[in-house]
Structures are given as structure tokens and as C-alpha cells.
Short mmCIF file of C-alpha atoms and ligand atoms in Angstrom, two decimals:
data_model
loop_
_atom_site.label_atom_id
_atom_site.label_comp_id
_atom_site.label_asym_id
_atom_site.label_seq_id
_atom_site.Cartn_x
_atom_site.Cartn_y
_atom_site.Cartn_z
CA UNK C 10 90.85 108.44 23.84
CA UNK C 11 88.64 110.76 22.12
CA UNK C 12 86.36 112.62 24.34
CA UNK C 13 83.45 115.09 23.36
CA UNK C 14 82.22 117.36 25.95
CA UNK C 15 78.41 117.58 27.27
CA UNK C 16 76.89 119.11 30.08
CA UNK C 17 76.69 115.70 32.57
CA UNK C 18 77.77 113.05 29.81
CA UNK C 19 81.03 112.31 27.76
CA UNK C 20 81.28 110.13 24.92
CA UNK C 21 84.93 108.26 25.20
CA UNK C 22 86.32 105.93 22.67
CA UNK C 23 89.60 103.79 23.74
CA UNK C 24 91.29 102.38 20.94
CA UNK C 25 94.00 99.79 21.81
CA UNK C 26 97.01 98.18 19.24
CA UNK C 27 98.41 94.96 20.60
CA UNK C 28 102.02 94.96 20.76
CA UNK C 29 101.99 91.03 20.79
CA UNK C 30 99.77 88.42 20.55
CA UNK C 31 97.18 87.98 23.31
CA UNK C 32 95.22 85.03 24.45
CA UNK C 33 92.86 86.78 26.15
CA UNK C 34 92.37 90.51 27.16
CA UNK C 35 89.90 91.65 29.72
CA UNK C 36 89.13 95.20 29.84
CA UNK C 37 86.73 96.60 32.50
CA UNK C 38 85.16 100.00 31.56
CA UNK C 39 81.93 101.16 33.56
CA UNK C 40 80.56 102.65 30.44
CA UNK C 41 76.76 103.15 29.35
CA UNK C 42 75.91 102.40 25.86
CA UNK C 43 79.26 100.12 25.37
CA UNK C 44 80.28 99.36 21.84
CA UNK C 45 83.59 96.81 21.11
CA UNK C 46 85.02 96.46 17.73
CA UNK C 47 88.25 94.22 17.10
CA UNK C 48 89.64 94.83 13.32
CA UNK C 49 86.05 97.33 12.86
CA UNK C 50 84.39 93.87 13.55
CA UNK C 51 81.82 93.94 16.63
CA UNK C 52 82.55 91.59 19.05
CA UNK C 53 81.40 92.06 22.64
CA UNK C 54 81.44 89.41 25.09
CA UNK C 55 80.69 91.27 28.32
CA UNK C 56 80.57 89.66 31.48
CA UNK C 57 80.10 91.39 34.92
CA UNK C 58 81.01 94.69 33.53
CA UNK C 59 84.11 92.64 32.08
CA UNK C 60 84.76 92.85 28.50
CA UNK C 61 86.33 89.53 27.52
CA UNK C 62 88.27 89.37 24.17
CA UNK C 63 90.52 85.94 23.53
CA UNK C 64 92.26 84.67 20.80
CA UNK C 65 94.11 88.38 19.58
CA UNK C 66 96.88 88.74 17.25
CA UNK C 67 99.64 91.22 17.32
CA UNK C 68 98.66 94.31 15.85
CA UNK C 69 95.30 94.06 16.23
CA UNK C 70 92.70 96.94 16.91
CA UNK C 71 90.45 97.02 19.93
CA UNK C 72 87.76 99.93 19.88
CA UNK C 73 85.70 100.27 23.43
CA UNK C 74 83.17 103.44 23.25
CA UNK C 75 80.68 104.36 25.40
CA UNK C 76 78.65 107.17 27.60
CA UNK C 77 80.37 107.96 30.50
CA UNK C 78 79.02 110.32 33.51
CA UNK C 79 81.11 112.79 34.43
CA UNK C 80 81.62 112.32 38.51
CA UNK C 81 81.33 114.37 41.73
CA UNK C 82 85.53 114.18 42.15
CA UNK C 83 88.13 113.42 39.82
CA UNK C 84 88.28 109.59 40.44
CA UNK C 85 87.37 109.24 36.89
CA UNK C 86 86.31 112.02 34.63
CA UNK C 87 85.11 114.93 36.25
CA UNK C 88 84.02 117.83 35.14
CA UNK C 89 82.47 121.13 36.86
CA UNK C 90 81.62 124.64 36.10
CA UNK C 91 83.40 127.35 38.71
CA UNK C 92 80.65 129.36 40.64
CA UNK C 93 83.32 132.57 40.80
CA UNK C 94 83.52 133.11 36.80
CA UNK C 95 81.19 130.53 34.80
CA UNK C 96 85.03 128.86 33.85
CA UNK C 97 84.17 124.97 32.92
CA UNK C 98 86.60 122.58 33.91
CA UNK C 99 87.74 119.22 33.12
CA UNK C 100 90.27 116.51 35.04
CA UNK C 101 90.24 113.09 35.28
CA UNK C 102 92.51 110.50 37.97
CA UNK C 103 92.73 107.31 36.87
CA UNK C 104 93.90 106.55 40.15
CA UNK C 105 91.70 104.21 42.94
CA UNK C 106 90.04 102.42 39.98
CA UNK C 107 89.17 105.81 38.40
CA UNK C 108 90.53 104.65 34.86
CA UNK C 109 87.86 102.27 34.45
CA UNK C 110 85.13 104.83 34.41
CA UNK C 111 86.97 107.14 31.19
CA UNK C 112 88.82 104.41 29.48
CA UNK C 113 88.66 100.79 28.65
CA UNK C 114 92.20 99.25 30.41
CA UNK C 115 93.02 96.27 32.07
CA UNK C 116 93.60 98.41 35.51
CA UNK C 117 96.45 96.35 36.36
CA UNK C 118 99.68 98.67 37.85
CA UNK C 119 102.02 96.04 35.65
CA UNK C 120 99.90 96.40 32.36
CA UNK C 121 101.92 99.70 31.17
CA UNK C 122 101.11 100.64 27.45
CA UNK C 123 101.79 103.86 25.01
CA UNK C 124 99.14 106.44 25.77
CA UNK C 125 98.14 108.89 22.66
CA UNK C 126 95.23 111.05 23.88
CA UNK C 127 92.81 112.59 21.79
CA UNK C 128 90.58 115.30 22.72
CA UNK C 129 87.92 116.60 20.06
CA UNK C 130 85.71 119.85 21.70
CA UNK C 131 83.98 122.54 19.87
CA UNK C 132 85.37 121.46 16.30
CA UNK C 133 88.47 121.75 18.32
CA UNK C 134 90.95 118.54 18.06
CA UNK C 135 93.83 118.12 20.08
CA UNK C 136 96.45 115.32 20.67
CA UNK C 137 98.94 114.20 23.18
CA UNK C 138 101.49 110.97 22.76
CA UNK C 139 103.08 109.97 25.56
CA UNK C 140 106.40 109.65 26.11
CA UNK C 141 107.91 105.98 27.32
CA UNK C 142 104.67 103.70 29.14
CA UNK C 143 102.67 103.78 32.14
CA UNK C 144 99.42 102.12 33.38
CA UNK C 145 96.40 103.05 33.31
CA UNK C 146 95.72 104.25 37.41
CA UNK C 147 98.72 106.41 36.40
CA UNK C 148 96.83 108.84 33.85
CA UNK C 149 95.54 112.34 34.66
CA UNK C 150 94.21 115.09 32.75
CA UNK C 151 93.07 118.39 33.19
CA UNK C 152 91.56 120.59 30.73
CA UNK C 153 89.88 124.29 31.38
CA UNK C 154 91.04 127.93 30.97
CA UNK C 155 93.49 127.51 33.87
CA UNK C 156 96.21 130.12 34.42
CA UNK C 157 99.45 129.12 34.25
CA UNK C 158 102.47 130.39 36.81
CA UNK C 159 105.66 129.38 35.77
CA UNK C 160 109.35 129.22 37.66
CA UNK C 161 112.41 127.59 36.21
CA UNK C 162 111.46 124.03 35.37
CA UNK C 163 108.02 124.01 37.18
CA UNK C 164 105.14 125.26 35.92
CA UNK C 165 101.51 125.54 38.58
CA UNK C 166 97.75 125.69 37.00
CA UNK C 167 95.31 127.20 38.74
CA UNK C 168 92.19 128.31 38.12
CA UNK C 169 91.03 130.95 36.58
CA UNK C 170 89.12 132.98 39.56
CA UNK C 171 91.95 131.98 42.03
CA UNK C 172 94.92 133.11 39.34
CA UNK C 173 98.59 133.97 40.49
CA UNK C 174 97.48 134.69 44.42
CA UNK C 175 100.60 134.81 46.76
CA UNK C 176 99.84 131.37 47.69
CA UNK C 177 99.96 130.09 44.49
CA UNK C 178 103.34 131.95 44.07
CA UNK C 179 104.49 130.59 47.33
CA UNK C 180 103.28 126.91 46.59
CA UNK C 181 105.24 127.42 43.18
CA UNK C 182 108.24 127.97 45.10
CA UNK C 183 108.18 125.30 47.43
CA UNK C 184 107.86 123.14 44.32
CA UNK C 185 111.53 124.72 43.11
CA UNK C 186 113.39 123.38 46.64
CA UNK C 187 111.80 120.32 46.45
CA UNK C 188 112.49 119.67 42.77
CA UNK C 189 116.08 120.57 43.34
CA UNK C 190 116.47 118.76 46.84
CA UNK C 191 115.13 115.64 44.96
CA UNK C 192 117.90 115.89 41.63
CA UNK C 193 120.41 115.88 44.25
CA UNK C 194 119.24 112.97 46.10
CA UNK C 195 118.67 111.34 42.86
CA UNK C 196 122.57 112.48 41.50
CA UNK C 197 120.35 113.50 38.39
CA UNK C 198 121.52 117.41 36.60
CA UNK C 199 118.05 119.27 35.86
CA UNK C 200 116.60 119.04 33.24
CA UNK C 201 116.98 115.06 33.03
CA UNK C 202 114.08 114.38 35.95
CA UNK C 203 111.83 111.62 34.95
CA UNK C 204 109.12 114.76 34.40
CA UNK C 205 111.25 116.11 31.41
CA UNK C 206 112.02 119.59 31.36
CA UNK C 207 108.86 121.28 32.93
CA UNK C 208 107.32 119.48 36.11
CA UNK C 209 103.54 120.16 35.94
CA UNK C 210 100.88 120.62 38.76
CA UNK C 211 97.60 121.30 38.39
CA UNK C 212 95.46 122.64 41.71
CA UNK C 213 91.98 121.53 42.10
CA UNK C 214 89.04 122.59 44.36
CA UNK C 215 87.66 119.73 45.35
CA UNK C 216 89.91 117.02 45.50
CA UNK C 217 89.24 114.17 47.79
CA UNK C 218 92.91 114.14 48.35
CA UNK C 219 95.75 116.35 48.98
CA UNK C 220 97.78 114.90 46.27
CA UNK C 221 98.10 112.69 42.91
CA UNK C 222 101.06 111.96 41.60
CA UNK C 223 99.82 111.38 37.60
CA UNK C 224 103.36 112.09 35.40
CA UNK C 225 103.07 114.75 33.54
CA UNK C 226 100.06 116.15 35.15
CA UNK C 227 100.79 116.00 38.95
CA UNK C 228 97.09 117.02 40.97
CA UNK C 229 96.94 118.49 43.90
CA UNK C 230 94.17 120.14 46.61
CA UNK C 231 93.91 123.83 47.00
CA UNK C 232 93.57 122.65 50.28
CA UNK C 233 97.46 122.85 50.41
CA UNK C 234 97.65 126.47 49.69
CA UNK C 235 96.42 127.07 53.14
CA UNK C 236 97.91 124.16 55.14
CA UNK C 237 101.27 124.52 57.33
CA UNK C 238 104.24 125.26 55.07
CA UNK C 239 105.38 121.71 56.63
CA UNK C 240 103.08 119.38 55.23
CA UNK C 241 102.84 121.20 52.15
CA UNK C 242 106.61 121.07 51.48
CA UNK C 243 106.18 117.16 52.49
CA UNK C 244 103.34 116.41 50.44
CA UNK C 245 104.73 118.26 47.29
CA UNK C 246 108.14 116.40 47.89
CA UNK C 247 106.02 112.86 48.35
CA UNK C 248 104.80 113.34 44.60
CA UNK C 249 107.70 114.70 43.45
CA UNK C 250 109.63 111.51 44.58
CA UNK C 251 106.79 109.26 43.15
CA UNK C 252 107.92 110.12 39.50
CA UNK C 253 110.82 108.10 40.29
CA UNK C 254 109.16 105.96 42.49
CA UNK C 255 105.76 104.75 41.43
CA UNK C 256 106.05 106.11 38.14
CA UNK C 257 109.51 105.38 36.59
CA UNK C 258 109.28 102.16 38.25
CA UNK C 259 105.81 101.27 39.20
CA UNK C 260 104.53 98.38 41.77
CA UNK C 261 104.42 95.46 39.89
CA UNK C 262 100.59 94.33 41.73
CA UNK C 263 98.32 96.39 43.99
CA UNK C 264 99.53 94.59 47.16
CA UNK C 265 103.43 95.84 46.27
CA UNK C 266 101.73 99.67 46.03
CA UNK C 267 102.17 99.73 50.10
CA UNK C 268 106.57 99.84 49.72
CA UNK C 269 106.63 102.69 46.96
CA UNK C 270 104.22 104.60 49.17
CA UNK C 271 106.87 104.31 51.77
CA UNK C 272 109.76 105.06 49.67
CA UNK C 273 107.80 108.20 48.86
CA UNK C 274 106.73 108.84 52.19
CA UNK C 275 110.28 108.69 53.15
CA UNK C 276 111.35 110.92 50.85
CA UNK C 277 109.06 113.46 51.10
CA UNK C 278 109.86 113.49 54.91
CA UNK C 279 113.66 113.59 54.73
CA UNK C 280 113.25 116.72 51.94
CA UNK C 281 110.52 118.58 54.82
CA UNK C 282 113.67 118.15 57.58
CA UNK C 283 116.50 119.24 54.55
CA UNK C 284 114.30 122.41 53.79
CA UNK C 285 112.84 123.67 56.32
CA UNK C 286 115.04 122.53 58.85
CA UNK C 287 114.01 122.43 62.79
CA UNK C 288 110.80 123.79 61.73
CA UNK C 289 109.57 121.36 60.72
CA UNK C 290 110.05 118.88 63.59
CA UNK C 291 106.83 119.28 65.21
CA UNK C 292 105.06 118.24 61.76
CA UNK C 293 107.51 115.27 61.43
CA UNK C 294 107.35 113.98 65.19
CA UNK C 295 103.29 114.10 64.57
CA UNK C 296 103.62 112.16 61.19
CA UNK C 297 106.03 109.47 62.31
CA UNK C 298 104.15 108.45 65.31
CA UNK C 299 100.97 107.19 63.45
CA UNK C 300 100.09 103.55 64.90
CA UNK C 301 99.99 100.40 63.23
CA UNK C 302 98.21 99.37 60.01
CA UNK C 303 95.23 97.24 60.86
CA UNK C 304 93.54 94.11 59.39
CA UNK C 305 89.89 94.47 58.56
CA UNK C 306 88.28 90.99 60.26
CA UNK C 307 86.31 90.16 56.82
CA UNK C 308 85.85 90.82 53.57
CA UNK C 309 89.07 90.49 50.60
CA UNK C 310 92.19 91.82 51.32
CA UNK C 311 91.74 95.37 50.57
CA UNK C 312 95.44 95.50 49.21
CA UNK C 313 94.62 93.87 46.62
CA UNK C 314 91.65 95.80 45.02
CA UNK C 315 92.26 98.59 42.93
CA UNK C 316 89.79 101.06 44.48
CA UNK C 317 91.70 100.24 48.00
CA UNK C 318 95.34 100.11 47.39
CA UNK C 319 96.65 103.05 46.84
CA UNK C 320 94.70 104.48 50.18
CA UNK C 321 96.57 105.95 52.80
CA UNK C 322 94.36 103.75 55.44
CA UNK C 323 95.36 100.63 53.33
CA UNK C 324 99.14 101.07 52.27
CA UNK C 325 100.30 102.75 55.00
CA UNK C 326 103.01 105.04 53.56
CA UNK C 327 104.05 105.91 57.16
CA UNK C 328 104.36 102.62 58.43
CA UNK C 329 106.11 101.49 55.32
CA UNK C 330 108.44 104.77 55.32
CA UNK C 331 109.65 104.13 59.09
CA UNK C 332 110.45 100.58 58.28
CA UNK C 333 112.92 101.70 55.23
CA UNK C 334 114.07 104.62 57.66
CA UNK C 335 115.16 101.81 60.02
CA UNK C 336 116.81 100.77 56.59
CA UNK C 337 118.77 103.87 56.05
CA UNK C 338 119.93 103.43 59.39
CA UNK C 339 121.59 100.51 59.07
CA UNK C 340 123.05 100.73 55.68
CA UNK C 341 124.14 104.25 56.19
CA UNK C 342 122.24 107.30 54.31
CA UNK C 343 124.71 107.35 51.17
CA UNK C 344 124.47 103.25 51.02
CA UNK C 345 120.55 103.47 50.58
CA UNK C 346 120.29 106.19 48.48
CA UNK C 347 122.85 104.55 46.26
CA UNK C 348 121.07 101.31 46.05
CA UNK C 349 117.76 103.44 45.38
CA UNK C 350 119.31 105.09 42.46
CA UNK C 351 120.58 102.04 41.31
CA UNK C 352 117.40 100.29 41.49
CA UNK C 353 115.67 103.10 39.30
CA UNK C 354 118.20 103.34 36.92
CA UNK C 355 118.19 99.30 36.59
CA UNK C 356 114.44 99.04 36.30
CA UNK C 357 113.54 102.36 34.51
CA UNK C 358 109.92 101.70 32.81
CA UNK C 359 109.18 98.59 34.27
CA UNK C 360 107.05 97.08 37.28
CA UNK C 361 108.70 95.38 40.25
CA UNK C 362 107.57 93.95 43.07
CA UNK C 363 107.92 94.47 46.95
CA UNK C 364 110.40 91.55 46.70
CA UNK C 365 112.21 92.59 44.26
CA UNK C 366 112.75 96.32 46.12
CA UNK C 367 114.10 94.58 49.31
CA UNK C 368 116.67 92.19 47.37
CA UNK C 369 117.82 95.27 45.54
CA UNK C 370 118.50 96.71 48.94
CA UNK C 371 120.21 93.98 50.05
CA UNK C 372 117.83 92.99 52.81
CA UNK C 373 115.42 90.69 53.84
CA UNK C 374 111.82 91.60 53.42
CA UNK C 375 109.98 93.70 56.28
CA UNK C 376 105.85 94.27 56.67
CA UNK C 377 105.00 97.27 58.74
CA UNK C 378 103.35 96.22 62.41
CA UNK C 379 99.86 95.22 61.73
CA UNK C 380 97.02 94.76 64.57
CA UNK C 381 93.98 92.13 63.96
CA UNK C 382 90.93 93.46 64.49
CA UNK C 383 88.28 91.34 66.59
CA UNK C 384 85.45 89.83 65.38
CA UNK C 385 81.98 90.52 66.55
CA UNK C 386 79.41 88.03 67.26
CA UNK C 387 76.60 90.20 67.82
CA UNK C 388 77.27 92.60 65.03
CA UNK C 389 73.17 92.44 64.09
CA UNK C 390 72.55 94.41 67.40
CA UNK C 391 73.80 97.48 66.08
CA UNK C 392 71.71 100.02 64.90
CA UNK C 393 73.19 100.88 60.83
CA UNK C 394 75.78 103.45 61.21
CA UNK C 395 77.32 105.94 59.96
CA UNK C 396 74.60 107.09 57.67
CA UNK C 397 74.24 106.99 53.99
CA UNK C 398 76.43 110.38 53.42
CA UNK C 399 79.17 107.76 54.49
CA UNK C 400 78.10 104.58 52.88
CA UNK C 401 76.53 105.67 49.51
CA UNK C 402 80.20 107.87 48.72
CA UNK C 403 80.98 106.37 45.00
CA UNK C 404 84.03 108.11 45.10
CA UNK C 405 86.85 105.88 47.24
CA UNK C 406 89.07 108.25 48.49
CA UNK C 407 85.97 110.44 49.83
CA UNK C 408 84.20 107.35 51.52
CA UNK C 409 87.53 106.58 53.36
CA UNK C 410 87.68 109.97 54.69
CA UNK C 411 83.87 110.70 55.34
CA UNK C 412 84.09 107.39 57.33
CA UNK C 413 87.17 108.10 59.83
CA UNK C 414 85.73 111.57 60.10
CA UNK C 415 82.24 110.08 61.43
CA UNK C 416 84.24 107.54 63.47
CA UNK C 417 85.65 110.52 65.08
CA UNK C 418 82.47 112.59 65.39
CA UNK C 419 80.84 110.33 67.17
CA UNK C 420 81.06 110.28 71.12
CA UNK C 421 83.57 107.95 72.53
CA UNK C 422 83.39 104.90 74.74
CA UNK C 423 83.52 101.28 73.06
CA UNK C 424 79.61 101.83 71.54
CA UNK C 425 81.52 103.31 68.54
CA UNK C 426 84.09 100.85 68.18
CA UNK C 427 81.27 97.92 68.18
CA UNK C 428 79.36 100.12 65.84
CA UNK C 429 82.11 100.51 63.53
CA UNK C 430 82.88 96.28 63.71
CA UNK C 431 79.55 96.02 62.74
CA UNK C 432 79.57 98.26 59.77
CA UNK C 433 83.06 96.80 58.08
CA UNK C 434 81.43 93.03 58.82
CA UNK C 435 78.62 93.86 56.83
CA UNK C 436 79.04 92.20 53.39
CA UNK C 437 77.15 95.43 51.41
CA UNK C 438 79.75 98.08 53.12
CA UNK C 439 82.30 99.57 50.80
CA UNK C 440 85.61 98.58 50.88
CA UNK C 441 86.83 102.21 51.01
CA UNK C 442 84.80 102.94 54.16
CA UNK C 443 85.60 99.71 55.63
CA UNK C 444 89.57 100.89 55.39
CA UNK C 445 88.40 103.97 56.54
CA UNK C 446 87.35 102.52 59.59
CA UNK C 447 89.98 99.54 60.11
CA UNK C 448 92.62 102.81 59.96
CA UNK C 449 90.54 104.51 62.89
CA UNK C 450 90.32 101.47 65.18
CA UNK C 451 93.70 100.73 64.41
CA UNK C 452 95.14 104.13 65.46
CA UNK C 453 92.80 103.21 68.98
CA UNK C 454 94.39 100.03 69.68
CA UNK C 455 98.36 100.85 69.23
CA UNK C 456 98.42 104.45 70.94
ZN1 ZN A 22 101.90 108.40 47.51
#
């Protein structure tokens, strides 16, 4: 990717080699301005936003370039420019369908490649290659004058104007027991973690989530400098356990993303209880009791879109975590975690499917309790709610929230809850804020 910096706009040019012949690639960048060369030849055949290329040898050379705008979070590229110091900043998540708007990819999780990076800025050129493959919701960047804290094997970036604060230290060291807690679990000697020898995180104001899990460049919220030590420690472990899971081996389709969140989940739970001990059981009890996922009543399957998946509100780490505890119960704790290992070390670099997880455990396949949502037969009776703050959010991790947050805001009684059937029934609603929802009304009907 080559990327040139302007005040709102970047220019970004994907270039692609074809390891083996393809019969026909579709790439989906949201670009402006979109150029396609195959060979240096032109040859654009866009459909939909879809660029369609058939007929391609091995070897060959696809070039996709285009404007891109640089967006409000870092779902995508985003860049902004720090009110403290004038510092300008740069990161980009290709996760939720953020890859599409800063690269051109076929934003499947199974379509892993070899990533070089290129970044060309004030005459300045720089270059990364990455190590072994991943796909392309897996990439992150983050570019800026950031200031770097380091420990043994971890480093933390932070912003200039927030620097090496005691919370940063104190995040920094949370990281340490994690990392270590999760080596163990893994029977893996530091410095052979899937990370390498250095495990990065970057911290970002205004992330619309707490946490990313991008290898090599691991985001997270500053929100987590001031939350309870518990569900930082969790959250920092939950990443930490995607490089292995997620990352090392990665879901083979968006509807398998639901199981790794759960193995994750899991993980990041049972390393909160080994750490902090007994302190932490309030946070854990909370966590554990969330209710059941729930089934939007229209619209696609919103586990098997690539803005939805990897939501909270849609794979349900927590449900998908307590079903695998229920796992570790029966097998015994040293049982699972050896058939976990195994199945890392057996499908390193590859994508595998929910299936696939279970048989490797040795049990038949589980789905977390789901609830069905009613319909609504008089949905056109309802005045249009929540408001456009909630329905015009681009970014999907944001909409999701801004929606359960005005579920919650507004006064209860079943008004809301026909209000809210409305909304997610309405063809023109976003899927985010319809999973938003689904999550809310969901929690409502299994408590
Ligand atoms: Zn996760």
C-alpha cells in the first residue's frame, strides 16, 4: 500500500501478485477516483462498488488506486490532529469491513495473503513486510509521533500529550502478567509468542471500542487506562489470546468469528481470575451472566456480513466463552488446554471453521442460547426512532453502541421495545444498529 498524507484525503495504491492462477477475483474498495491495472494494462470492470477481474494467471499484477477519506474512527483509515500539542496522527482497523475503505482486498477472514506496506510522507518512504499471512480485517496501522514505553517483551504507544503517565505505566504492566500467564497456558518459552519478540499496543483516543486485536499492532481505548483494573486485565488478556486465536488460526468465514471470540473471551476471563485473584469476582460474576444472543426478526443474517461479525452484540463472545467453559468442565482444564494447543500448533497460519474447532475438541458442536425476536405487524405506527445521531453512524462499531445506549436512554415500558422492532424491521436501518438493538431486547427477554 502506498499512502500519501493530506489534510482530509489519502491517495492509496494496493498492488496484489497472484500466488496461483485465479478465475476470478473480486476486490471491493470504497475508493473515489478508482484506477485498476492488471500487467500496467487498465482493466476495470466495476460493479456495485465490486471490482471484478476473471481469467488471472499466476504471477500476475493487480494495481487498485484511489482517493480515500480519512474517517471519524479508525474503521478504515483515520487520521486526526491532537488538540493538546498540534501532534497529527494516523491508524487504520481493517476490522468490521474497515479494510475495504484503505485497501483493495477480497475482505474474506479465509483469503490470508503476504502484506508489504509502503508508506511514502514528506519525501519520507518507509516499508514493512510481513511476516507469515493474514487477512485483510486483520491489518492495523498506526503512524504519529507516539511515545513509546517499553517493559521486557512489550512495548505501549501513546500519544504524545498523554506520554509515560502512571496509567500508562500501570497498563504496561498488566500487559507483562498477562503475556506471561498466556505462554504458560500456551506451554510456549518467551520469546516464541505468535507476536515475535516485542508484543505491541498502541492506545487511541477515540476508539469506538475498547480493543483490536490487529498482530503486530494490537489497538486499544484510552478508555482502559481509567476502567477497573478487572476488565482491563480481561480485555488486555482477550487480545492477547486472539494472536493465537483469531490470528494464528483465523475463522475460516464470518459466521465461524462467533467460537474464536469465545475462545478469547474465555481466556481472557480465566487469566482476570489467575491474576488478580478474588478480586476480580465481582467483574467476572457481572460478565458471565449476560443473557442470550438474540435473532434480529428480518433482514440477512448479520453473522455473516463483514461490518457485523466481529460485534460483540452479534458473536457473542460471552455466550460462546460459557459454552466452551462448560467444555473445560467436562474434559478437565489440562485436557482442553491440551487439545487447544494442539489445535494451534496443527493449524498454525490457516483458517478453520467452527466445525472444525469442536471436532478438534473432541465434541459435538454447541450454539450459544439464542431468543427469536417477535415480529411486528404494526411497525408503521411508530414514530422514526432513535434519531439520526444513531442511524446516520458510518462507523459500525459506533452505531452498535450509540444504538443500545439510546435503547437505554429512553424511558421504559414496552413503547421502547415496539419502537426499537420497528426500527431493526425497517429495510434502510443499518445492520450495526439493528445488532445494537437485537443485543438490548435480547438482554430484556432472558433476565
Ligand atoms: Zn475478540
Amino acid at each position: 500500500m502506498h499512502l500519501r498524507l493530506g489534510p482530509e484525503r489519502a491517495r492509496t495504491r494496493t498492488s496484489l501478485t497472484l500466488s496461483g492462477p485465479r478465475r476470478a477475483l473480486d476486490l471491493t474498495p470504497t475508493f473515489d477516483a478508482l484506477e485498476v491495472t492488471v500487467d500496467g494494462v487498465g482493466d476495470c470492470h466495476v460493479e456495485a462498488g465490486v471490482v471484478r477481474l476473471r481469467d488471472l494467471r499466476a504471477g500476475a499484477r493487480v494495481t487498485v488506486s484511489g482517493d480515500v477519506e480519512y474517517r471519524p474512527t479508525p474503521h478504515g483509515l483515520h487520521a486526526w490532529t491532537d488538540a493538546a500539542d498540534g501532534s497529527r496522527y494516523v491508524v487504520a482497523s481493517g476490522a468490521l469491513g474497515g479494510a475495504r475503505h484503505f485497501m483493495a482486498c477480497d475482505d474474506g477472514p479465509a483469503d490470508r495473503m503476504v502484506t508489504r506496506i509502503v508508506v511514502e510522507s514528506g519525501g519520507l518512504t518507509r516499508s514493512w513486510d510481513q511476516e507469515g499471512t493474514v487477512a485483510s480485517h486483520q491489518l492495523g496501522l498506526a503512524a504519529g509521533p507516539w511515545v513509546m514505553t517499553t517493559a521486557p517483551g512489550t512495548e505501549l504507544l501513546a500519544r504524545r500529550a498523554l506520554g509515560q503517565d502512571a496509567s500508562v505505566r500501570s497498563l504496561l504492566a498488566d500487559t507483562e502478567h498477562v503475556l506471561a500467564w498466556l505462554l504458560d497456558w500456551f506451554d510456549v518459552a518467551a520469546p516464541n509468542g505468535p507476536w515475535g519478540s516485542t508484543y505491541t499496543q498502541v492506545l487511541l483516543p477515540r476508539a469506538p471500542w475498547l480493543a483490536m486485536e490487529h498482530p503486530g499492532c494490537v489497538l486499544l481505548s484510552e478508555r482502559l487506562l481509567g476502567a477497573p483494573r478487572a476488565r482491563r486485565v480481561a480485555v488486555l488478556a482477550h487480545e492477547a489470546a486472539h494472536q493465537w486465536v483469531g490470528n494464528l488460526v483465523s475463522p475460516r468465514s464470518w459466521s465461524d468469528v462467533g467460537l474464536f471470540e469465545g475462545l478469547a473471551e474465555l481466556l481472557g476471563q480465566l487469566a482476570c481470575e489467575a491474576i488478580m485473584g478474588r478480586e476480580a469476582t465481582g467483574y467476572l460474576n457481572r460478565r458471565r451472566s449476560a443473557g442470550a444472543l438474540a435473532l434480529p426478526p428480518t433482514g440477512p443474517d448479520l453473522r455473516t456480513l463483514p461490518e457485523t461479525a466481529g460485534l460483540a452484540e452479534v458473536a457473542g463472545p460471552v455466550q460462546h466463552a460459557e459454552l466452551l467453559r462448560i467444555v473445560s468442565e467436562t474434559l478437565g482444564t489440562p485436557t482442553f488446554r491440551d487439545r487447544i494447543a494442539e489445535l494451534v500448533r496443527r493449524r498454525a497460519g490457516t483458517a478453520c471453521s467452527t466445525l472444525e474447532v469442536w471436532s478438534d475438541l473432541g465434541m459435538a458442536p454447541r450454539t450459544p442460547r439464542t431468543v427469536r425476536l417477535p415480529m411486528l405487524s404494526n411497525a408503521a405506527s411508530h414514530p422514526k426512532w432513535p434519531g439520526d445521531d444513531v442511524l446516520t453512524q458510518s462507523d459500525p462499531a459506533m452505531a452498535a453502541a450509540a444504538a443500545r445506549h439510546a435503547f437505554r436512554a429512553c424511558s421504559s415500558g414496552g413503547r421502547r421495545v415496539c419502537a426499537a422492532l420497528a426500527v431493526m424491521m425497517e429495510p434502510s436501518t443499518p445492520a450495526a444498529v439493528t445488532a445494537g438493538l437485537a443485543a438490548e431486547l435480547g438482554r430484556r427477554r432472558s433476565h
